mmCIF file of C-alpha atoms in Angstrom:
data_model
loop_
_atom_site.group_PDB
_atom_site.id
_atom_site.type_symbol
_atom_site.label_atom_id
_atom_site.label_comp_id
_atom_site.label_asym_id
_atom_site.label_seq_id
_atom_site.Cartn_x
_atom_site.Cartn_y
_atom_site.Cartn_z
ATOM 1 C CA UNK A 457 -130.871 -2.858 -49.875
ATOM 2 C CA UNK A 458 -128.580 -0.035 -51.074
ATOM 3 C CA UNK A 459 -125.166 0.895 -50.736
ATOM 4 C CA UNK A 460 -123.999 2.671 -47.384
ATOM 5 C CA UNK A 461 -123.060 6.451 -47.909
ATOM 6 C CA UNK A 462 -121.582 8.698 -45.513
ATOM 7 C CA UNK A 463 -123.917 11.399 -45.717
ATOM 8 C CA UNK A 464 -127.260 9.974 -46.112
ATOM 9 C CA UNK A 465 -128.731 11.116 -42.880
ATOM 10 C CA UNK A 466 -127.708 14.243 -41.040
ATOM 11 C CA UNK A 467 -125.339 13.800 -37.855
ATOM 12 C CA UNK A 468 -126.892 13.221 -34.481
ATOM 13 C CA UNK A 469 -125.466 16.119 -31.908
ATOM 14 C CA UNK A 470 -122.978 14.193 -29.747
ATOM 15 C CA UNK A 471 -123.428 10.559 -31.329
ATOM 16 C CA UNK A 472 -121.480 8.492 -32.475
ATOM 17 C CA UNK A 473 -122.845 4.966 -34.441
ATOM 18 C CA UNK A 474 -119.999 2.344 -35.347
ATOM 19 C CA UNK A 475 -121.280 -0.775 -37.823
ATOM 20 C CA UNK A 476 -118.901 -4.068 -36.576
ATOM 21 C CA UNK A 477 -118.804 -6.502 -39.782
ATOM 22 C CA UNK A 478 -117.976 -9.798 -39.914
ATOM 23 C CA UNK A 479 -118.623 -13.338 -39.120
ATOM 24 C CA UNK A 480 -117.461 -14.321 -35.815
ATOM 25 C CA UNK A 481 -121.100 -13.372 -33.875
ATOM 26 C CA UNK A 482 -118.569 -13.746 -30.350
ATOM 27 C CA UNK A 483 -115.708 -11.916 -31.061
ATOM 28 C CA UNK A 484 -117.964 -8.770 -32.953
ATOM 29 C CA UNK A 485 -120.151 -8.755 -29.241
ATOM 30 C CA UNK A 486 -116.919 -9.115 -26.840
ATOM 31 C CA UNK A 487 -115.728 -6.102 -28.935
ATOM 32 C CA UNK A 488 -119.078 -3.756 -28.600
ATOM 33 C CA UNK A 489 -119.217 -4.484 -25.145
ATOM 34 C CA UNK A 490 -115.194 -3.429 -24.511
ATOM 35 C CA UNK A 491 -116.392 -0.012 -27.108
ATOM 36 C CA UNK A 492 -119.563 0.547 -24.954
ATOM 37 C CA UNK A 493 -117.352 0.210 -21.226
ATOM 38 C CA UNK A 494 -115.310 3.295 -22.306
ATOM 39 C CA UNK A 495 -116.198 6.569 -21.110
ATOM 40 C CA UNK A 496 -117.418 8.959 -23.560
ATOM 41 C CA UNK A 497 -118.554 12.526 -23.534
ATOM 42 C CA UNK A 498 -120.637 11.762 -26.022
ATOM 43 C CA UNK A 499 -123.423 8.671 -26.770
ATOM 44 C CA UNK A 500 -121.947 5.702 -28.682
ATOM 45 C CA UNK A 501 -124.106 3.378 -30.495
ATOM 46 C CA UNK A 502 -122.340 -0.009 -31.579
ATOM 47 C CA UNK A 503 -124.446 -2.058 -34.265
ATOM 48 C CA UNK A 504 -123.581 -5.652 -35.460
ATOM 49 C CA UNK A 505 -124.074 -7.109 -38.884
ATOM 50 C CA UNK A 506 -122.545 -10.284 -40.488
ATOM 51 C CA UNK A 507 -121.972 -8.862 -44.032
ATOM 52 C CA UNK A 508 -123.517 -5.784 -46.135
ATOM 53 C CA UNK A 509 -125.570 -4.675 -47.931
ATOM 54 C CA UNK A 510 -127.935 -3.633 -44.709
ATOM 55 C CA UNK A 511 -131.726 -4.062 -45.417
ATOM 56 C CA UNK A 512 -133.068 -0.733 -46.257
ATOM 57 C CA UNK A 513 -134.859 0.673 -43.322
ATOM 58 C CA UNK A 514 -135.590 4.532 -42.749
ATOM 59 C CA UNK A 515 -135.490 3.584 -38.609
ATOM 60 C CA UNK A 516 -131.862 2.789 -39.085
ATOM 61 C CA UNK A 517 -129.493 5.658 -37.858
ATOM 62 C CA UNK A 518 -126.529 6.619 -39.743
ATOM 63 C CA UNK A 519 -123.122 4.694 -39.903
ATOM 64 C CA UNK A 520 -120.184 7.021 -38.181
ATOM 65 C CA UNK A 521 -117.712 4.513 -38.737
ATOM 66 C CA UNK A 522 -117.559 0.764 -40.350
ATOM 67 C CA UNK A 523 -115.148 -1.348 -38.923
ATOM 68 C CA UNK A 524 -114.813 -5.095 -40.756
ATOM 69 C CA UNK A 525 -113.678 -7.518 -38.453
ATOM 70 C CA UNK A 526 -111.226 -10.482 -40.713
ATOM 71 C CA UNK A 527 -110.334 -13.333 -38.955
ATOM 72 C CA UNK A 528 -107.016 -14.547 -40.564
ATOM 73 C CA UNK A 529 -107.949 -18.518 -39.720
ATOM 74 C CA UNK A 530 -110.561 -18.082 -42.188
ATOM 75 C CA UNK A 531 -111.050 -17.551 -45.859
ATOM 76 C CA UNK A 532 -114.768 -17.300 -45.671
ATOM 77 C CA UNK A 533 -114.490 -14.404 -43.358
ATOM 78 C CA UNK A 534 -112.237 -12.546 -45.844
ATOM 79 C CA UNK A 535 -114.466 -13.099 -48.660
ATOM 80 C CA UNK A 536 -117.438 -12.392 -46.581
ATOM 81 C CA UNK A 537 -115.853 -8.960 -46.636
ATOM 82 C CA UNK A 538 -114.687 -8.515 -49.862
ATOM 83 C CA UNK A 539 -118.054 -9.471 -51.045
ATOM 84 C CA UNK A 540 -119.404 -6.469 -48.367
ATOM 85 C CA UNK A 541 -116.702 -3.819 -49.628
ATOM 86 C CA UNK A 542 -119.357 -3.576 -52.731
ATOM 87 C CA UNK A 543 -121.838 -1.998 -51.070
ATOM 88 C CA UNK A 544 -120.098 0.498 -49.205
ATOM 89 C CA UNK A 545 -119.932 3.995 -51.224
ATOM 90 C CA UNK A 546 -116.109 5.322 -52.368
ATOM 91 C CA UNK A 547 -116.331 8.288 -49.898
ATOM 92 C CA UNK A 548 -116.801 6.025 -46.801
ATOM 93 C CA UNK A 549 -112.697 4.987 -47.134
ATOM 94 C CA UNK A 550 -111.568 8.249 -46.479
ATOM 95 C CA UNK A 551 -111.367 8.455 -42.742
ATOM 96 C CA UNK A 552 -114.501 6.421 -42.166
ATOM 97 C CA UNK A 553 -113.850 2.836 -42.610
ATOM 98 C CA UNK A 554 -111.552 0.243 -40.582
ATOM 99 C CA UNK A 555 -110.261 -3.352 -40.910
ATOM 100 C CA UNK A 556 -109.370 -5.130 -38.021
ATOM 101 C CA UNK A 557 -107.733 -8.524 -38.312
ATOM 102 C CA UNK A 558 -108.128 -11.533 -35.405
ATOM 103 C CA UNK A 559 -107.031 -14.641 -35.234
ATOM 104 C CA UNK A 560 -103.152 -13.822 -35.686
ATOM 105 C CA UNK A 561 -101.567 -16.077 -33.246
ATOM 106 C CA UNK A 562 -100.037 -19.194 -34.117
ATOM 107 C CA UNK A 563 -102.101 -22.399 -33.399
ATOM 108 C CA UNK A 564 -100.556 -24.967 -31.088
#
């Protein structure tokens, strides 16, 4: 297990790979599957995880984009990523990393 870097493997012509974060297993698949509807010129891959660090694996293709997915109803989702934030290299926050929060809306 290592820490993700932007330019550890070369770019694939015309793909795109996006790494969803976080804990709600639902909400992370409703959101690959509205990514993956769009229409794209080029291929988009959409990968799931619940927290870094990945396991190492040469098979695995290289991280475009890493979006962490907070949902604000939850404390152990935002430590979940804090505690992922460590294993994500400095250069991946500059234009390459995304936080989305859920969960906003007041509960009746």
């Amino acid at each position: 297990m290592s820490v993700l870097r932007p330019l550890d493997k070369l770019p694939g012509l015309n793909t795109a790979t996006i790494l969803l974060v976080g804990t709600e297993d639902a909400l992370l698949q409703q959101l690959a599957e509205a990514m993956l509807k769009e229409d794209c010129t080029s291929e988009l891959k959409v990968h799931l995880a619940k927290s870094l660090p990945l396991p190492s694996n040469v098979n695995r293709p290289r991280i475009d984009l890493i979006v962490f997915v907070v949902n604000l109803h939850s404390k152990h989702s935002l430590r979940n990523v804090e505690e992922s934030l460590h294993h994500v290299d400095a250069a991946f926050f500059l234009g390459k990393v995304s936080f989305l929060a859920t969960g906003d809306r007041r509960l009746s």
